[in-house]
Short mmCIF file of C-alpha atoms and ligand atoms in Angstrom, two decimals:
data_model
loop_
_atom_site.label_atom_id
_atom_site.label_comp_id
_atom_site.label_asym_id
_atom_site.label_seq_id
_atom_site.Cartn_x
_atom_site.Cartn_y
_atom_site.Cartn_z
CA MET A 13 0.14 0.08 0.26
CA GLY A 14 1.04 3.02 -1.22
CA SER A 15 1.79 6.40 0.95
CA TYR A 16 -1.08 8.27 -0.35
CA GLN A 17 -4.04 6.83 -1.16
CA ARG A 18 -6.08 10.01 -1.82
CA VAL A 19 -4.51 12.38 -4.64
CA MET A 20 -5.92 15.25 -6.37
CA VAL A 21 -4.91 16.18 -9.71
CA ILE A 22 -5.32 20.14 -11.01
CA GLY A 23 -4.96 20.89 -14.50
CA ALA A 24 -6.36 17.19 -17.54
CA GLY A 25 -4.03 17.65 -20.39
CA GLN A 26 -1.09 16.47 -21.31
CA MET A 27 0.95 16.41 -18.17
CA GLY A 28 -2.37 16.46 -16.18
CA SER A 29 -4.06 13.13 -17.28
CA GLY A 30 -0.47 11.60 -17.44
CA ILE A 31 0.12 12.28 -13.84
CA VAL A 32 -3.60 11.21 -12.91
CA GLN A 33 -2.86 7.85 -15.15
CA VAL A 34 0.38 6.77 -13.29
CA ALA A 35 -1.01 7.70 -9.97
CA ALA A 36 -3.78 5.24 -10.90
CA GLN A 37 -1.76 2.75 -12.08
CA ALA A 38 -0.08 2.90 -8.28
CA GLY A 39 -3.05 2.00 -6.72
CA CYS A 40 -4.20 5.51 -5.60
CA ASN A 41 -7.33 6.89 -5.93
CA VAL A 42 -7.23 10.01 -8.17
CA VAL A 43 -9.50 13.09 -8.55
CA MET A 44 -8.86 15.06 -12.15
CA GLN A 45 -10.23 18.59 -11.77
CA ASP A 46 -9.90 21.17 -14.65
CA ILE A 47 -12.21 24.42 -14.80
CA LYS A 48 -14.46 22.61 -17.82
CA GLU A 49 -15.82 19.08 -18.10
CA GLU A 50 -14.44 19.55 -21.81
CA TYR A 51 -10.77 19.44 -20.52
CA THR A 52 -11.89 16.36 -17.76
CA GLU A 53 -13.77 14.65 -20.71
CA ARG A 54 -10.66 15.00 -22.67
CA GLY A 55 -8.47 14.19 -20.27
CA LYS A 56 -9.77 11.05 -19.27
CA ARG A 57 -9.98 10.30 -23.26
CA THR A 58 -6.04 10.76 -22.91
CA ILE A 59 -5.61 7.95 -20.41
CA ALA A 60 -8.40 5.33 -21.97
CA THR A 61 -5.91 5.36 -25.27
CA SER A 62 -2.63 5.48 -23.25
CA LEU A 63 -4.01 2.22 -21.11
CA SER A 64 -4.82 0.56 -24.36
CA ARG A 65 -1.93 0.88 -26.09
CA PHE A 66 -0.25 -1.06 -23.03
CA VAL A 67 -3.23 -3.32 -22.32
CA LYS A 68 -2.27 -3.68 -27.01
CA LYS A 69 1.90 -4.94 -25.87
CA GLY A 70 0.61 -7.16 -22.55
CA GLN A 71 1.77 -4.85 -20.40
CA LEU A 72 -1.92 -4.56 -18.99
CA SER A 73 -4.59 -6.74 -18.61
CA GLU A 74 -8.05 -5.43 -19.84
CA ALA A 75 -9.30 -5.38 -16.02
CA GLU A 76 -6.33 -4.07 -14.83
CA SER A 77 -7.26 -1.61 -16.94
CA THR A 78 -10.45 -1.08 -16.27
CA ALA A 79 -9.57 -1.05 -12.45
CA ILE A 80 -7.70 1.64 -13.32
CA LEU A 81 -9.86 4.19 -14.74
CA GLY A 82 -12.51 3.02 -12.26
CA ARG A 83 -9.89 4.67 -9.68
CA ILE A 84 -9.76 7.77 -11.23
CA THR A 85 -12.94 10.50 -10.95
CA THR A 86 -13.30 13.48 -12.64
CA THR A 87 -14.40 16.94 -11.66
CA THR A 88 -14.52 20.68 -11.86
CA ASP A 89 -14.39 21.82 -8.29
CA ILE A 90 -11.32 22.82 -6.78
CA GLY A 91 -13.27 21.95 -3.05
CA GLN A 92 -12.23 18.57 -3.49
CA ALA A 93 -8.78 19.41 -2.33
CA GLU A 94 -10.32 19.10 0.92
CA THR A 95 -9.75 15.32 1.60
CA ALA A 96 -6.73 14.45 -0.75
CA GLN A 97 -3.64 14.00 1.31
CA ILE A 98 -1.70 14.97 -1.59
CA VAL A 99 -2.09 18.01 -4.46
CA ILE A 100 -0.09 18.21 -7.71
CA GLU A 101 -0.79 21.29 -9.93
CA ALA A 102 -0.31 20.74 -13.24
CA ALA A 103 -2.28 24.09 -14.71
CA THR A 104 -1.20 26.47 -17.20
CA GLU A 105 2.29 27.20 -16.75
CA GLN A 106 1.52 31.07 -15.74
CA MET A 107 2.91 32.15 -12.29
CA ALA A 108 -0.39 34.33 -11.47
CA VAL A 109 -2.77 30.97 -12.71
CA LYS A 110 -0.15 28.79 -10.16
CA LYS A 111 -0.48 31.31 -7.66
CA GLU A 112 -4.32 31.51 -7.82
CA ILE A 113 -4.71 27.83 -7.33
CA PHE A 114 -2.26 28.20 -4.36
CA LYS A 115 -4.02 29.97 -3.06
CA LYS A 116 -7.37 28.43 -2.85
CA LEU A 117 -5.64 25.24 -2.40
CA ASP A 118 -4.15 26.43 1.10
CA ASP A 119 -7.08 27.17 2.01
CA ILE A 120 -9.12 24.16 1.49
CA ALA A 121 -6.86 21.22 1.68
CA ALA A 122 -6.18 19.84 5.38
CA GLN A 123 -3.57 21.11 7.42
CA ASP A 124 -1.49 18.11 6.57
CA THR A 125 -1.94 17.67 2.78
CA LEU A 126 1.27 18.33 0.80
CA LEU A 127 1.38 20.58 -2.59
CA ALA A 128 2.81 19.37 -5.26
CA THR A 129 3.60 21.70 -8.88
CA ASN A 130 4.34 20.31 -12.16
CA THR A 131 5.89 23.79 -13.56
CA SER A 132 8.82 23.02 -15.66
CA SER A 133 10.87 26.16 -14.99
CA LEU A 134 9.15 28.54 -12.33
CA SER A 135 10.26 29.50 -9.05
CA VAL A 136 8.83 26.71 -6.40
CA THR A 137 9.55 29.07 -3.60
CA GLU A 138 7.63 31.94 -4.90
CA LEU A 139 4.97 29.72 -5.80
CA ALA A 140 5.50 28.66 -1.66
CA ALA A 141 5.28 31.84 -0.44
CA VAL A 142 1.48 32.38 -1.58
CA THR A 143 0.38 30.00 0.87
CA LYS A 144 0.81 29.56 4.59
CA ARG A 145 2.37 25.89 4.63
CA PRO A 146 5.56 26.72 2.52
CA GLU A 147 7.15 24.41 3.94
CA GLN A 148 4.43 21.87 2.22
CA VAL A 149 4.83 22.85 -1.28
CA ILE A 150 7.53 21.09 -3.29
CA GLY A 151 8.17 20.52 -7.41
CA MET A 152 7.55 17.78 -9.30
CA HIS A 153 8.08 17.93 -12.08
CA PHE A 154 7.48 15.43 -14.86
CA MET A 155 8.08 14.54 -18.28
CA ASN A 156 5.97 14.16 -21.26
CA PRO A 157 5.15 11.33 -22.03
CA VAL A 158 4.73 10.93 -18.04
CA PRO A 159 3.47 6.89 -18.71
CA LEU A 160 6.66 6.47 -20.34
CA MET A 161 9.00 8.67 -18.91
CA LYS A 162 11.23 7.70 -15.76
CA LEU A 163 12.42 10.74 -14.10
CA VAL A 164 10.92 13.29 -11.63
CA GLU A 165 13.14 16.29 -11.00
CA VAL A 166 12.00 17.18 -7.26
CA ILE A 167 12.20 20.67 -6.92
CA ARG A 168 13.03 22.20 -3.30
CA GLY A 169 11.97 25.50 -2.73
CA LEU A 170 13.90 27.47 -0.34
CA GLN A 171 11.22 26.65 2.45
CA THR A 172 10.53 23.20 1.57
CA SER A 173 10.71 20.63 4.77
CA ASN A 174 13.05 17.49 5.03
CA GLU A 175 10.03 15.76 5.39
CA THR A 176 8.14 17.21 2.24
CA PHE A 177 11.43 16.57 0.24
CA ALA A 178 11.87 12.68 1.52
CA ALA A 179 7.84 12.34 1.55
CA ILE A 180 7.43 13.56 -2.23
CA MET A 181 10.89 11.01 -2.98
CA SER A 182 9.34 8.28 -1.78
CA PHE A 183 5.70 8.99 -3.41
CA ALA A 184 7.83 9.49 -6.75
CA ALA A 185 8.88 5.97 -6.44
CA GLU A 186 5.83 4.54 -5.42
CA LEU A 187 5.13 5.51 -8.71
CA GLY A 188 7.66 3.67 -10.45
CA LYS A 189 9.66 6.80 -10.98
CA THR A 190 13.07 7.79 -10.43
CA ALA A 191 12.91 11.40 -8.66
CA VAL A 192 16.40 13.60 -8.93
CA ALA A 193 16.88 16.41 -7.11
CA VAL A 194 17.51 19.60 -8.12
CA GLU A 195 17.40 23.12 -6.73
CA ASP A 196 15.12 26.06 -7.40
CA PHE A 197 16.36 28.13 -10.26
CA PRO A 198 15.32 29.05 -13.73
CA GLY A 199 14.35 26.12 -15.50
CA PHE A 200 16.25 23.73 -13.17
CA ILE A 201 18.30 21.32 -14.42
CA SER A 202 16.10 19.83 -17.09
CA ASN A 203 15.33 22.89 -18.71
CA ARG A 204 17.69 25.08 -18.46
CA ILE A 205 19.56 22.22 -20.81
CA LEU A 206 16.71 21.33 -22.86
CA MET A 207 15.68 24.34 -23.85
CA PRO A 208 18.60 26.22 -24.95
CA MET A 209 19.13 23.49 -27.70
CA ILE A 210 16.22 24.04 -28.44
CA ASN A 211 16.68 27.08 -29.30
CA GLU A 212 19.92 26.82 -30.61
CA ALA A 213 18.26 24.26 -33.15
CA VAL A 214 15.51 26.98 -34.56
CA TYR A 215 18.57 29.44 -35.06
CA CYS A 216 20.37 27.08 -37.35
CA LEU A 217 17.24 27.11 -39.45
CA TYR A 218 16.74 30.27 -38.84
CA GLU A 219 20.45 31.28 -39.95
CA GLY A 220 19.87 28.88 -42.70
CA VAL A 221 22.36 26.72 -41.78
CA ALA A 222 19.74 23.38 -42.59
CA GLU A 223 16.77 22.54 -42.71
CA ALA A 224 13.97 21.32 -40.42
CA LYS A 225 14.82 17.63 -41.09
CA ALA A 226 18.81 17.85 -41.44
CA ILE A 227 18.76 19.15 -37.99
CA ASP A 228 16.57 16.64 -36.66
CA GLU A 229 18.05 14.08 -38.89
CA ILE A 230 21.44 14.85 -36.83
CA MET A 231 20.83 14.85 -33.44
CA LYS A 232 18.72 11.66 -33.97
CA LEU A 233 21.60 9.89 -35.74
CA GLY A 234 24.49 11.74 -34.53
CA MET A 235 23.34 12.07 -30.33
CA ASN A 236 21.09 8.75 -30.41
CA HIS A 237 18.28 11.37 -29.69
CA PRO A 238 15.28 10.03 -29.70
CA MET A 239 13.66 12.77 -31.91
CA GLY A 240 15.21 15.72 -33.23
CA PRO A 241 15.07 19.05 -31.04
CA LEU A 242 12.64 20.77 -33.78
CA GLN A 243 10.77 17.52 -33.74
CA LEU A 244 10.63 17.10 -29.99
CA ALA A 245 9.89 21.53 -29.77
CA ASP A 246 6.55 20.93 -31.95
CA TYR A 247 6.15 17.86 -29.05
CA ILE A 248 6.28 20.22 -26.50
CA GLY A 249 4.60 23.09 -27.70
CA LEU A 250 5.79 26.36 -29.12
CA ASP A 251 4.56 28.13 -26.71
CA THR A 252 6.18 26.60 -23.83
CA CYS A 253 8.99 26.60 -25.33
CA LEU A 254 9.64 29.65 -25.58
CA TYR A 255 7.39 30.78 -21.98
CA ILE A 256 10.76 28.58 -20.69
CA MET A 257 12.97 30.51 -22.69
CA GLU A 258 11.74 33.92 -21.53
CA VAL A 259 11.52 32.73 -18.11
CA LEU A 260 15.55 31.87 -18.38
CA TYR A 261 16.02 35.10 -19.84
CA ASP A 262 13.76 37.00 -17.36
CA GLY A 263 15.87 34.94 -14.41
CA PHE A 264 19.61 34.76 -14.99
CA GLY A 265 19.99 37.85 -17.50
CA ASP A 266 22.19 36.25 -19.72
CA SER A 267 21.71 37.13 -23.39
CA LYS A 268 23.13 33.44 -24.53
CA TYR A 269 19.24 32.91 -23.07
CA ARG A 270 17.93 35.03 -25.67
CA PRO A 271 15.23 33.50 -27.56
CA CYS A 272 15.36 33.12 -31.40
CA PRO A 273 13.13 35.55 -33.16
CA LEU A 274 11.76 32.60 -35.39
CA LEU A 275 10.58 31.14 -32.34
CA ARG A 276 8.52 33.86 -31.45
CA LYS A 277 7.40 34.33 -35.73
CA TYR A 278 5.96 31.00 -35.66
CA VAL A 279 4.65 31.45 -32.00
CA ALA A 280 2.67 34.60 -32.99
CA ALA A 281 1.53 32.79 -36.02
CA GLY A 282 0.25 30.18 -33.82
CA TRP A 283 1.44 27.77 -35.27
CA LEU A 284 2.48 26.20 -32.00
CA GLY A 285 3.62 22.59 -33.10
CA LYS A 286 1.60 19.25 -32.62
CA LYS A 287 -1.27 20.46 -30.82
CA THR A 288 -2.05 23.23 -33.48
CA GLY A 289 -1.29 20.48 -36.32
CA ARG A 290 1.54 22.90 -37.71
CA GLY A 291 5.20 23.99 -35.81
CA PHE A 292 7.96 23.02 -37.27
CA TYR A 293 6.85 20.29 -39.66
CA VAL A 294 2.94 19.80 -40.72
CA TYR A 295 0.37 17.15 -38.86
CA GLU A 296 -2.22 15.12 -40.38
CA SER A 297 -5.07 15.87 -37.35
N1 CAA B 6 0.75 5.86 -23.88
C1 CAA B 6 1.53 4.83 -23.26
N2 CAA B 6 2.04 3.97 -25.29
C2 CAA B 6 2.80 5.30 -25.45
C3 CAA B 6 2.72 6.60 -25.36
C4 CAA B 6 1.61 7.00 -24.49
N3 CAA B 6 1.09 8.42 -23.72
N4 CAA B 6 3.00 7.53 -25.89
C5 CAA B 6 3.76 6.46 -27.10
N5 CAA B 6 3.70 5.08 -26.03
C6 CAA B 6 4.35 4.35 -27.00
C7 CAA B 6 3.78 3.66 -28.59
O1 CAA B 6 3.04 3.01 -28.24
C8 CAA B 6 5.01 2.69 -29.04
O2 CAA B 6 5.16 1.66 -28.64
P1 CAA B 6 5.58 0.28 -29.43
O3 CAA B 6 7.02 0.78 -29.65
O4 CAA B 6 5.37 -0.89 -28.84
O5 CAA B 6 5.00 0.45 -31.05
C9 CAA B 6 6.38 3.56 -28.16
O6 CAA B 6 5.72 4.50 -26.91
C10 CAA B 6 6.99 4.28 -29.16
O7 CAA B 6 6.39 5.27 -29.74
P2 CAA B 6 6.45 5.39 -31.36
O8 CAA B 6 6.35 4.55 -32.10
O9 CAA B 6 5.02 6.68 -31.66
O10 CAA B 6 7.05 7.11 -31.67
P3 CAA B 6 8.51 6.82 -30.65
O11 CAA B 6 9.44 5.46 -30.90
O12 CAA B 6 9.59 7.92 -31.18
O13 CAA B 6 8.80 7.22 -28.76
C11 CAA B 6 8.49 8.86 -27.41
C12 CAA B 6 8.14 8.03 -28.48
C13 CAA B 6 8.46 7.98 -26.60
C14 CAA B 6 7.92 10.18 -27.07
C15 CAA B 6 9.94 8.91 -27.97
O14 CAA B 6 10.06 9.16 -28.95
C16 CAA B 6 11.38 9.86 -26.60
O15 CAA B 6 11.32 9.49 -25.86
N6 CAA B 6 10.82 11.03 -26.88
C17 CAA B 6 11.87 12.14 -26.22
C18 CAA B 6 10.72 12.54 -25.20
C19 CAA B 6 11.02 13.63 -24.32
O16 CAA B 6 12.41 14.14 -24.98
N7 CAA B 6 10.35 13.93 -23.66
C20 CAA B 6 10.75 15.24 -22.74
C21 CAA B 6 10.02 16.71 -23.30
S1 CAA B 6 10.59 17.61 -22.17
C22 CAA B 6 9.14 17.74 -20.86
O17 CAA B 6 8.74 16.39 -20.82
C23 CAA B 6 9.63 18.65 -19.98
C24 CAA B 6 9.35 20.18 -20.09
O18 CAA B 6 9.14 20.97 -19.33
C25 CAA B 6 8.73 20.61 -21.36
#
């Protein structure tokens, strides 16, 4: 039996639904919350599709898949945080939105409930400071696609207690993930290294050093990356990539993090990658 039976996840997008899925696969009862029912419904469909891929491969039985889905409930009411032992926030990557959510969660959740954020680059310390329990706030940064990726980057805010840290490290292990701890600085480790690489690939395209496909082939075949940087950027979402570059640029005040103008232009055009059908590549719906 895992340490947390009642888990709540705020946000039913790509990351939120993935976190809900792995928690339910680990045996937790999970509430998936988002602001609209259509979002939680879409989240449930994403989870069902992912589980069916595991069933097809014989890694899960039909009965297990049904039981996992049975452990998931959905709501648009954040008030359900009242009964959660741990809440993981995976809402929009905007500090103002996250602060609002954390203030509400702090009011609603029981005193000993831990509040985790899946932020990919924002300050956990700043987010923790809007609550009256900053020592119980921590970063749990999952990777996309959550059901397949082994890593959870655990980010200790300045005020995070040793107890919270230890509890989250064990919880991540119970979810079948490998937790790696880092300190709270912009982009942490994952995106501080990944995003400048992606941004540099966009610069290569912008300067005409090579075409998108060639840039990706070089990094795939030459460095053994599973996806090329531009393909990965499309997969993550170009708006997210740009946002994280801005966080690095603002946070360090160092010109080496300046976002490529071509990345800005694509985002301005609404070419956000796979999710909009066009980014550096064009996707069939
Ligand atoms: N659930 C279940 N199974 C899935 C899945 C999902 N969500 N997504 C893919 N799969 C399965 C597929 O069914 C397929 O199974 P088979 O091999 O048995 O057919 C297998 O995974 C491989 O999928 P594909 O053949 O479609 O494609 P692939 O071989 O390229 O693998 C990938 C897909 C695992 C995503 C791989 O390309 C990869 O590892 N890419 C890099 C991902 C990465 O870097 N993620 C981090 C992004 S950064 C981030 O998340 C942090 C941030 O803050 C921005």
